[in-house]
């Protein structure tokens, strides 16, 4: 019975590891695809640094986005930096 439990645990571990490896491979493929999209956008004249910032801002909920903007404006004003 112990050998059967050990074999089952080893099989479970192997399956988990294979799933993780598969997902990591898929993740790399998706990251490569995203990099290609940014390269295409850059080739069409878009500023990819600004695009990356917009993607990050769009992920935030409106309250978090407003809080970040308020902090940025407060800090900029404190050092005499005019944002616009």
PDB file of N, CA and C in Angstrom:
ATOM      1  N   UNK A   1       0.827  -1.201   0.000  1.00  0.00           N
ATOM      2  CA  UNK A   1       0.000   0.000   0.000  1.00  0.00           C
ATOM      3  C   UNK A   1       0.871   1.264   0.000  1.00  0.00           C
ATOM      4  N   UNK A   2       1.967   1.235   0.748  1.00  0.00           N
ATOM      5  CA  UNK A   2       2.844   2.401   0.810  1.00  0.00           C
ATOM      6  C   UNK A   2       3.460   2.664  -0.560  1.00  0.00           C
ATOM      7  N   UNK A   3       3.865   1.604  -1.263  1.00  0.00           N
ATOM      8  CA  UNK A   3       4.433   1.780  -2.594  1.00  0.00           C
ATOM      9  C   UNK A   3       3.413   2.397  -3.551  1.00  0.00           C
ATOM     10  N   UNK A   4       2.164   1.980  -3.453  1.00  0.00           N
ATOM     11  CA  UNK A   4       1.110   2.540  -4.303  1.00  0.00           C
ATOM     12  C   UNK A   4       0.907   4.020  -3.999  1.00  0.00           C
ATOM     13  N   UNK A   5       0.909   4.392  -2.712  1.00  0.00           N
ATOM     14  CA  UNK A   5       0.775   5.796  -2.324  1.00  0.00           C
ATOM     15  C   UNK A   5       1.969   6.608  -2.820  1.00  0.00           C
ATOM     16  N   UNK A   6       3.148   6.029  -2.684  1.00  0.00           N
ATOM     17  CA  UNK A   6       4.369   6.708  -3.141  1.00  0.00           C
ATOM     18  C   UNK A   6       4.334   6.902  -4.658  1.00  0.00           C
ATOM     19  N   UNK A   7       3.931   5.860  -5.374  1.00  0.00           N
ATOM     20  CA  UNK A   7       3.852   5.953  -6.827  1.00  0.00           C
ATOM     21  C   UNK A   7       2.820   6.990  -7.260  1.00  0.00           C
ATOM     22  N   UNK A   8       1.689   7.030  -6.558  1.00  0.00           N
ATOM     23  CA  UNK A   8       0.639   8.012  -6.872  1.00  0.00           C
ATOM     24  C   UNK A   8       1.145   9.431  -6.607  1.00  0.00           C
ATOM     25  N   UNK A   9       1.843   9.635  -5.492  1.00  0.00           N
ATOM     26  CA  UNK A   9       2.384  10.960  -5.158  1.00  0.00           C
ATOM     27  C   UNK A   9       3.424  11.374  -6.193  1.00  0.00           C
ATOM     28  N   UNK A  10       4.269  10.451  -6.594  1.00  0.00           N
ATOM     29  CA  UNK A  10       5.290  10.754  -7.594  1.00  0.00           C
ATOM     30  C   UNK A  10       4.642  11.111  -8.931  1.00  0.00           C
ATOM     31  N   UNK A  11       3.594  10.388  -9.285  1.00  0.00           N
ATOM     32  CA  UNK A  11       2.873  10.667 -10.529  1.00  0.00           C
ATOM     33  C   UNK A  11       2.195  12.041 -10.461  1.00  0.00           C
ATOM     34  N   UNK A  12       1.573  12.348  -9.335  1.00  0.00           N
ATOM     35  CA  UNK A  12       0.955  13.672  -9.152  1.00  0.00           C
ATOM     36  C   UNK A  12       1.995  14.776  -9.315  1.00  0.00           C
ATOM     37  N   UNK A  13       3.151  14.593  -8.681  1.00  0.00           N
ATOM     38  CA  UNK A  13       4.217  15.591  -8.765  1.00  0.00           C
ATOM     39  C   UNK A  13       4.669  15.770 -10.204  1.00  0.00           C
ATOM     40  N   UNK A  14       4.877  14.669 -10.910  1.00  0.00           N
ATOM     41  CA  UNK A  14       5.304  14.736 -12.310  1.00  0.00           C
ATOM     42  C   UNK A  14       4.281  15.489 -13.155  1.00  0.00           C
ATOM     43  N   UNK A  15       3.008  15.227 -12.932  1.00  0.00           N
ATOM     44  CA  UNK A  15       1.955  15.903 -13.695  1.00  0.00           C
ATOM     45  C   UNK A  15       1.908  17.394 -13.390  1.00  0.00           C
ATOM     46  N   UNK A  16       2.069  17.753 -12.117  1.00  0.00           N
ATOM     47  CA  UNK A  16       2.113  19.179 -11.769  1.00  0.00           C
ATOM     48  C   UNK A  16       3.289  19.863 -12.455  1.00  0.00           C
ATOM     49  N   UNK A  17       4.449  19.235 -12.411  1.00  0.00           N
ATOM     50  CA  UNK A  17       5.633  19.818 -13.041  1.00  0.00           C
ATOM     51  C   UNK A  17       5.453  19.974 -14.541  1.00  0.00           C
ATOM     52  N   UNK A  18       4.863  18.987 -15.184  1.00  0.00           N
ATOM     53  CA  UNK A  18       4.625  19.086 -16.620  1.00  0.00           C
ATOM     54  C   UNK A  18       3.650  20.210 -16.950  1.00  0.00           C
ATOM     55  N   UNK A  19       2.611  20.368 -16.140  1.00  0.00           N
ATOM     56  CA  UNK A  19       1.663  21.467 -16.360  1.00  0.00           C
ATOM     57  C   UNK A  19       2.353  22.811 -16.217  1.00  0.00           C
ATOM     58  N   UNK A  20       3.195  22.946 -15.190  1.00  0.00           N
ATOM     59  CA  UNK A  20       3.925  24.198 -14.985  1.00  0.00           C
ATOM     60  C   UNK A  20       4.835  24.485 -16.165  1.00  0.00           C
ATOM     61  N   UNK A  21       5.557  23.467 -16.623  1.00  0.00           N
ATOM     62  CA  UNK A  21       6.458  23.657 -17.757  1.00  0.00           C
ATOM     63  C   UNK A  21       5.688  24.057 -19.014  1.00  0.00           C
ATOM     64  N   UNK A  22       4.540  23.445 -19.243  1.00  0.00           N
ATOM     65  CA  UNK A  22       3.714  23.800 -20.396  1.00  0.00           C
ATOM     66  C   UNK A  22       3.250  25.246 -20.309  1.00  0.00           C
ATOM     67  N   UNK A  23       2.788  25.648 -19.131  1.00  0.00           N
ATOM     68  CA  UNK A  23       2.323  27.025 -18.956  1.00  0.00           C
ATOM     69  C   UNK A  23       3.458  28.031 -19.132  1.00  0.00           C
ATOM     70  N   UNK A  24       4.641  27.696 -18.651  1.00  0.00           N
ATOM     71  CA  UNK A  24       5.788  28.595 -18.830  1.00  0.00           C
ATOM     72  C   UNK A  24       6.128  28.753 -20.311  1.00  0.00           C
ATOM     73  N   UNK A  25       6.034  27.666 -21.056  1.00  0.00           N
ATOM     74  CA  UNK A  25       6.277  27.737 -22.491  1.00  0.00           C
ATOM     75  C   UNK A  25       5.234  28.622 -23.169  1.00  0.00           C
ATOM     76  N   UNK A  26       3.977  28.430 -22.798  1.00  0.00           N
ATOM     77  CA  UNK A  26       2.903  29.261 -23.367  1.00  0.00           C
ATOM     78  C   UNK A  26       3.095  30.721 -22.982  1.00  0.00           C
ATOM     79  N   UNK A  27       3.508  30.965 -21.743  1.00  0.00           N
ATOM     80  CA  UNK A  27       3.740  32.327 -21.264  1.00  0.00           C
ATOM     81  C   UNK A  27       4.837  32.999 -22.083  1.00  0.00           C
ATOM     82  N   UNK A  28       5.923  32.267 -22.377  1.00  0.00           N
ATOM     83  CA  UNK A  28       6.999  32.823 -23.187  1.00  0.00           C
ATOM     84  C   UNK A  28       6.493  33.160 -24.578  1.00  0.00           C
ATOM     85  N   UNK A  29       5.668  32.280 -25.143  1.00  0.00           N
ATOM     86  CA  UNK A  29       5.107  32.540 -26.468  1.00  0.00           C
ATOM     87  C   UNK A  29       4.246  33.785 -26.479  1.00  0.00           C
ATOM     88  N   UNK A  30       3.441  33.968 -25.450  1.00  0.00           N
ATOM     89  CA  UNK A  30       2.588  35.155 -25.353  1.00  0.00           C
ATOM     90  C   UNK A  30       3.444  36.408 -25.176  1.00  0.00           C
ATOM     91  N   UNK A  31       4.479  36.316 -24.346  1.00  0.00           N
ATOM     92  CA  UNK A  31       5.377  37.465 -24.155  1.00  0.00           C
ATOM     93  C   UNK A  31       6.043  37.843 -25.478  1.00  0.00           C
ATOM     94  N   UNK A  32       6.438  36.850 -26.262  1.00  0.00           N
ATOM     95  CA  UNK A  32       7.026  37.117 -27.578  1.00  0.00           C
ATOM     96  C   UNK A  32       6.010  37.797 -28.491  1.00  0.00           C
ATOM     97  N   UNK A  33       4.753  37.345 -28.445  1.00  0.00           N
ATOM     98  CA  UNK A  33       3.698  37.958 -29.259  1.00  0.00           C
ATOM     99  C   UNK A  33       3.474  39.411 -28.869  1.00  0.00           C
ATOM    100  N   UNK A  34       3.472  39.693 -27.574  1.00  0.00           N
ATOM    101  CA  UNK A  34       3.286  41.069 -27.094  1.00  0.00           C
ATOM    102  C   UNK A  34       4.439  41.943 -27.566  1.00  0.00           C
ATOM    103  N   UNK A  35       5.658  41.424 -27.464  1.00  0.00           N
ATOM    104  CA  UNK A  35       6.835  42.170 -27.923  1.00  0.00           C
ATOM    105  C   UNK A  35       6.706  42.476 -29.414  1.00  0.00           C
ATOM    106  N   UNK A  36       6.198  41.516 -30.188  1.00  0.00           N
ATOM    107  CA  UNK A  36       6.008  41.730 -31.628  1.00  0.00           C
ATOM    108  C   UNK A  36       4.988  42.840 -31.898  1.00  0.00           C
ATOM    109  N   UNK A  37       3.913  42.882 -31.117  1.00  0.00           N
ATOM    110  CA  UNK A  37       2.893  43.923 -31.289  1.00  0.00           C
ATOM    111  C   UNK A  37       3.492  45.299 -30.992  1.00  0.00           C
ATOM    112  N   UNK A  38       4.269  45.393 -29.914  1.00  0.00           N
ATOM    113  CA  UNK A  38       4.918  46.670 -29.602  1.00  0.00           C
ATOM    114  C   UNK A  38       5.894  47.067 -30.713  1.00  0.00           C
ATOM    115  N   UNK A  39       6.633  46.107 -31.254  1.00  0.00           N
ATOM    116  CA  UNK A  39       7.564  46.405 -32.347  1.00  0.00           C
ATOM    117  C   UNK A  39       6.816  46.898 -33.576  1.00  0.00           C
ATOM    118  N   UNK A  40       5.679  46.276 -33.863  1.00  0.00           N
ATOM    119  CA  UNK A  40       4.867  46.718 -34.998  1.00  0.00           C
ATOM    120  C   UNK A  40       4.351  48.136 -34.775  1.00  0.00           C
ATOM    121  N   UNK A  41       3.887  48.400 -33.551  1.00  0.00           N
ATOM    122  CA  UNK A  41       3.389  49.741 -33.229  1.00  0.00           C
ATOM    123  C   UNK A  41       4.510  50.771 -33.366  1.00  0.00           C
ATOM    124  N   UNK A  42       5.693  50.415 -32.878  1.00  0.00           N
ATOM    125  CA  UNK A  42       6.844  51.328 -32.986  1.00  0.00           C
ATOM    126  C   UNK A  42       7.180  51.582 -34.450  1.00  0.00           C
ATOM    127  N   UNK A  43       7.099  50.542 -35.247  1.00  0.00           N
ATOM    128  CA  UNK A  43       7.352  50.687 -36.680  1.00  0.00           C
ATOM    129  C   UNK A  43       6.351  51.592 -37.368  1.00  0.00           C
ATOM    130  N   UNK A  44       5.182  51.726 -36.773  1.00  0.00           N
ATOM    131  CA  UNK A  44       4.144  52.610 -37.309  1.00  0.00           C
ATOM    132  C   UNK A  44       4.180  53.990 -36.664  1.00  0.00           C
ATOM    133  N   UNK A  45       5.233  54.275 -35.894  1.00  0.00           N
ATOM    134  CA  UNK A  45       5.426  55.612 -35.350  1.00  0.00           C
ATOM    135  C   UNK A  45       4.889  55.842 -33.942  1.00  0.00           C
ATOM    136  N   UNK A  46       4.368  54.827 -33.287  1.00  0.00           N
ATOM    137  CA  UNK A  46       3.833  54.991 -31.939  1.00  0.00           C
ATOM    138  C   UNK A  46       4.947  54.886 -30.909  1.00  0.00           C
ATOM    139  N   UNK A  47       4.829  55.653 -29.830  1.00  0.00           N
ATOM    140  CA  UNK A  47       5.792  55.611 -28.730  1.00  0.00           C
ATOM    141  C   UNK A  47       5.400  54.459 -27.796  1.00  0.00           C
ATOM    142  N   UNK A  48       6.208  53.428 -27.773  1.00  0.00           N
ATOM    143  CA  UNK A  48       5.835  52.229 -27.025  1.00  0.00           C
ATOM    144  C   UNK A  48       5.949  52.414 -25.513  1.00  0.00           C
ATOM    145  N   UNK A  49       6.805  53.309 -25.077  1.00  0.00           N
ATOM    146  CA  UNK A  49       6.887  53.577 -23.635  1.00  0.00           C
ATOM    147  C   UNK A  49       5.557  54.154 -23.142  1.00  0.00           C
ATOM    148  N   UNK A  50       5.000  55.059 -23.909  1.00  0.00           N
ATOM    149  CA  UNK A  50       3.712  55.646 -23.558  1.00  0.00           C
ATOM    150  C   UNK A  50       2.603  54.598 -23.657  1.00  0.00           C
ATOM    151  N   UNK A  51       2.677  53.757 -24.655  1.00  0.00           N
ATOM    152  CA  UNK A  51       1.675  52.699 -24.795  1.00  0.00           C
ATOM    153  C   UNK A  51       1.710  51.746 -23.598  1.00  0.00           C
ATOM    154  N   UNK A  52       2.910  51.385 -23.153  1.00  0.00           N
ATOM    155  CA  UNK A  52       3.042  50.497 -21.995  1.00  0.00           C
ATOM    156  C   UNK A  52       2.439  51.143 -20.749  1.00  0.00           C
ATOM    157  N   UNK A  53       2.648  52.437 -20.613  1.00  0.00           N
ATOM    158  CA  UNK A  53       2.076  53.160 -19.466  1.00  0.00           C
ATOM    159  C   UNK A  53       0.554  53.161 -19.546  1.00  0.00           C
ATOM    160  N   UNK A  54       0.010  53.362 -20.732  1.00  0.00           N
ATOM    161  CA  UNK A  54      -1.443  53.338 -20.904  1.00  0.00           C
ATOM    162  C   UNK A  54      -2.029  51.964 -20.588  1.00  0.00           C
ATOM    163  N   UNK A  55      -1.335  50.910 -21.001  1.00  0.00           N
ATOM    164  CA  UNK A  55      -1.801  49.554 -20.679  1.00  0.00           C
ATOM    165  C   UNK A  55      -1.854  49.376 -19.162  1.00  0.00           C
ATOM    166  N   UNK A  56      -0.812  49.842 -18.469  1.00  0.00           N
ATOM    167  CA  UNK A  56      -0.778  49.729 -17.008  1.00  0.00           C
ATOM    168  C   UNK A  56      -1.897  50.546 -16.365  1.00  0.00           C
ATOM    169  N   UNK A  57      -2.140  51.750 -16.868  1.00  0.00           N
ATOM    170  CA  UNK A  57      -3.194  52.599 -16.313  1.00  0.00           C
ATOM    171  C   UNK A  57      -4.578  51.995 -16.545  1.00  0.00           C
ATOM    172  N   UNK A  58      -4.783  51.391 -17.703  1.00  0.00           N
ATOM    173  CA  UNK A  58      -6.089  50.797 -18.007  1.00  0.00           C
ATOM    174  C   UNK A  58      -6.407  49.617 -17.096  1.00  0.00           C
ATOM    175  N   UNK A  59      -5.361  48.963 -16.557  1.00  0.00           N
ATOM    176  CA  UNK A  59      -5.581  47.831 -15.649  1.00  0.00           C
ATOM    177  C   UNK A  59      -6.095  48.289 -14.287  1.00  0.00           C
ATOM    178  N   UNK A  60      -5.790  49.523 -13.927  1.00  0.00           N
ATOM    179  CA  UNK A  60      -6.170  50.031 -12.610  1.00  0.00           C
ATOM    180  C   UNK A  60      -7.650  50.399 -12.556  1.00  0.00           C
ATOM    181  N   UNK A  61      -8.223  50.260 -11.371  1.00  0.00           N
ATOM    182  CA  UNK A  61      -9.595  50.747 -11.223  1.00  0.00           C
ATOM    183  C   UNK A  61      -9.540  52.276 -11.155  1.00  0.00           C
ATOM    184  N   UNK A  62     -10.632  52.961 -11.462  1.00  0.00           N
ATOM    185  CA  UNK A  62     -10.620  54.426 -11.530  1.00  0.00           C
ATOM    186  C   UNK A  62     -10.119  55.114 -10.251  1.00  0.00           C
ATOM    187  N   UNK A  63     -10.455  54.579  -9.081  1.00  0.00           N
ATOM    188  CA  UNK A  63      -9.997  55.200  -7.839  1.00  0.00           C
ATOM    189  C   UNK A  63      -8.484  55.103  -7.684  1.00  0.00           C
ATOM    190  N   UNK A  64      -7.913  53.961  -7.994  1.00  0.00           N
ATOM    191  CA  UNK A  64      -6.460  53.791  -7.897  1.00  0.00           C
ATOM    192  C   UNK A  64      -5.751  54.677  -8.913  1.00  0.00           C
ATOM    193  N   UNK A  65      -6.343  54.787 -10.106  1.00  0.00           N
ATOM    194  CA  UNK A  65      -5.756  55.642 -11.140  1.00  0.00           C
ATOM    195  C   UNK A  65      -5.785  57.108 -10.710  1.00  0.00           C
ATOM    196  N   UNK A  66      -6.892  57.538 -10.128  1.00  0.00           N
ATOM    197  CA  UNK A  66      -7.010  58.922  -9.653  1.00  0.00           C
ATOM    198  C   UNK A  66      -6.022  59.185  -8.515  1.00  0.00           C
ATOM    199  N   UNK A  67      -5.863  58.212  -7.637  1.00  0.00           N
ATOM    200  CA  UNK A  67      -4.919  58.376  -6.522  1.00  0.00           C
ATOM    201  C   UNK A  67      -3.484  58.504  -7.042  1.00  0.00           C
ATOM    202  N   UNK A  68      -3.109  57.687  -8.005  1.00  0.00           N
ATOM    203  CA  UNK A  68      -1.767  57.790  -8.586  1.00  0.00           C
ATOM    204  C   UNK A  68      -1.557  59.146  -9.245  1.00  0.00           C
ATOM    205  N   UNK A  69      -2.571  59.602  -9.975  1.00  0.00           N
ATOM    206  CA  UNK A  69      -2.463  60.896 -10.647  1.00  0.00           C
ATOM    207  C   UNK A  69      -2.321  62.024  -9.632  1.00  0.00           C
ATOM    208  N   UNK A  70      -3.109  61.975  -8.558  1.00  0.00           N
ATOM    209  CA  UNK A  70      -3.046  63.016  -7.529  1.00  0.00           C
ATOM    210  C   UNK A  70      -1.672  63.028  -6.856  1.00  0.00           C
ATOM    211  N   UNK A  71      -1.135  61.850  -6.571  1.00  0.00           N
ATOM    212  CA  UNK A  71       0.192  61.784  -5.958  1.00  0.00           C
ATOM    213  C   UNK A  71       1.266  62.316  -6.896  1.00  0.00           C
ATOM    214  N   UNK A  72       1.178  61.950  -8.163  1.00  0.00           N
ATOM    215  CA  UNK A  72       2.143  62.439  -9.141  1.00  0.00           C
ATOM    216  C   UNK A  72       2.109  63.965  -9.211  1.00  0.00           C
ATOM    217  N   UNK A  73       0.912  64.530  -9.281  1.00  0.00           N
ATOM    218  CA  UNK A  73       0.779  65.990  -9.342  1.00  0.00           C
ATOM    219  C   UNK A  73       1.299  66.652  -8.069  1.00  0.00           C
ATOM    220  N   UNK A  74       0.994  66.052  -6.911  1.00  0.00           N
ATOM    221  CA  UNK A  74       1.455  66.599  -5.633  1.00  0.00           C
ATOM    222  C   UNK A  74       2.973  66.596  -5.560  1.00  0.00           C
ATOM    223  N   UNK A  75       3.588  65.470  -5.910  1.00  0.00           N
ATOM    224  CA  UNK A  75       5.049  65.355  -5.849  1.00  0.00           C
ATOM    225  C   UNK A  75       5.707  66.296  -6.855  1.00  0.00           C
ATOM    226  N   UNK A  76       5.146  66.364  -8.066  1.00  0.00           N
ATOM    227  CA  UNK A  76       5.708  67.240  -9.084  1.00  0.00           C
ATOM    228  C   UNK A  76       5.648  68.693  -8.630  1.00  0.00           C
ATOM    229  N   UNK A  77       4.532  69.083  -8.063  1.00  0.00           N
ATOM    230  CA  UNK A  77       4.387  70.456  -7.579  1.00  0.00           C
ATOM    231  C   UNK A  77       5.376  70.742  -6.451  1.00  0.00           C
ATOM    232  N   UNK A  78       5.624  69.754  -5.601  1.00  0.00           N
ATOM    233  CA  UNK A  78       6.551  69.925  -4.474  1.00  0.00           C
ATOM    234  C   UNK A  78       7.981  70.202  -4.948  1.00  0.00           C
ATOM    235  N   UNK A  79       8.340  69.687  -6.113  1.00  0.00           N
ATOM    236  CA  UNK A  79       9.707  69.906  -6.620  1.00  0.00           C
ATOM    237  C   UNK A  79       9.750  70.964  -7.717  1.00  0.00           C
ATOM    238  N   UNK A  80       8.633  71.626  -7.931  1.00  0.00           N
ATOM    239  CA  UNK A  80       8.585  72.710  -8.905  1.00  0.00           C
ATOM    240  C   UNK A  80       8.546  72.240 -10.353  1.00  0.00           C
ATOM    241  N   UNK A  81       8.045  71.047 -10.569  1.00  0.00           N
ATOM    242  CA  UNK A  81       7.972  70.498 -11.920  1.00  0.00           C
ATOM    243  C   UNK A  81       6.569  70.732 -12.469  1.00  0.00           C
ATOM    244  N   UNK A  82       6.491  71.412 -13.614  1.00  0.00           N
ATOM    245  CA  UNK A  82       5.210  71.647 -14.264  1.00  0.00           C
ATOM    246  C   UNK A  82       4.933  70.491 -15.218  1.00  0.00           C
ATOM    247  N   UNK A  83       3.887  69.720 -14.935  1.00  0.00           N
ATOM    248  CA  UNK A  83       3.582  68.565 -15.763  1.00  0.00           C
ATOM    249  C   UNK A  83       2.987  68.941 -17.114  1.00  0.00           C
ATOM    250  N   UNK A  84       2.297  70.030 -17.171  1.00  0.00           N
ATOM    251  CA  UNK A  84       1.715  70.440 -18.460  1.00  0.00           C
ATOM    252  C   UNK A  84       2.059  71.825 -18.757  1.00  0.00           C
TER     253      UNK A  84
END
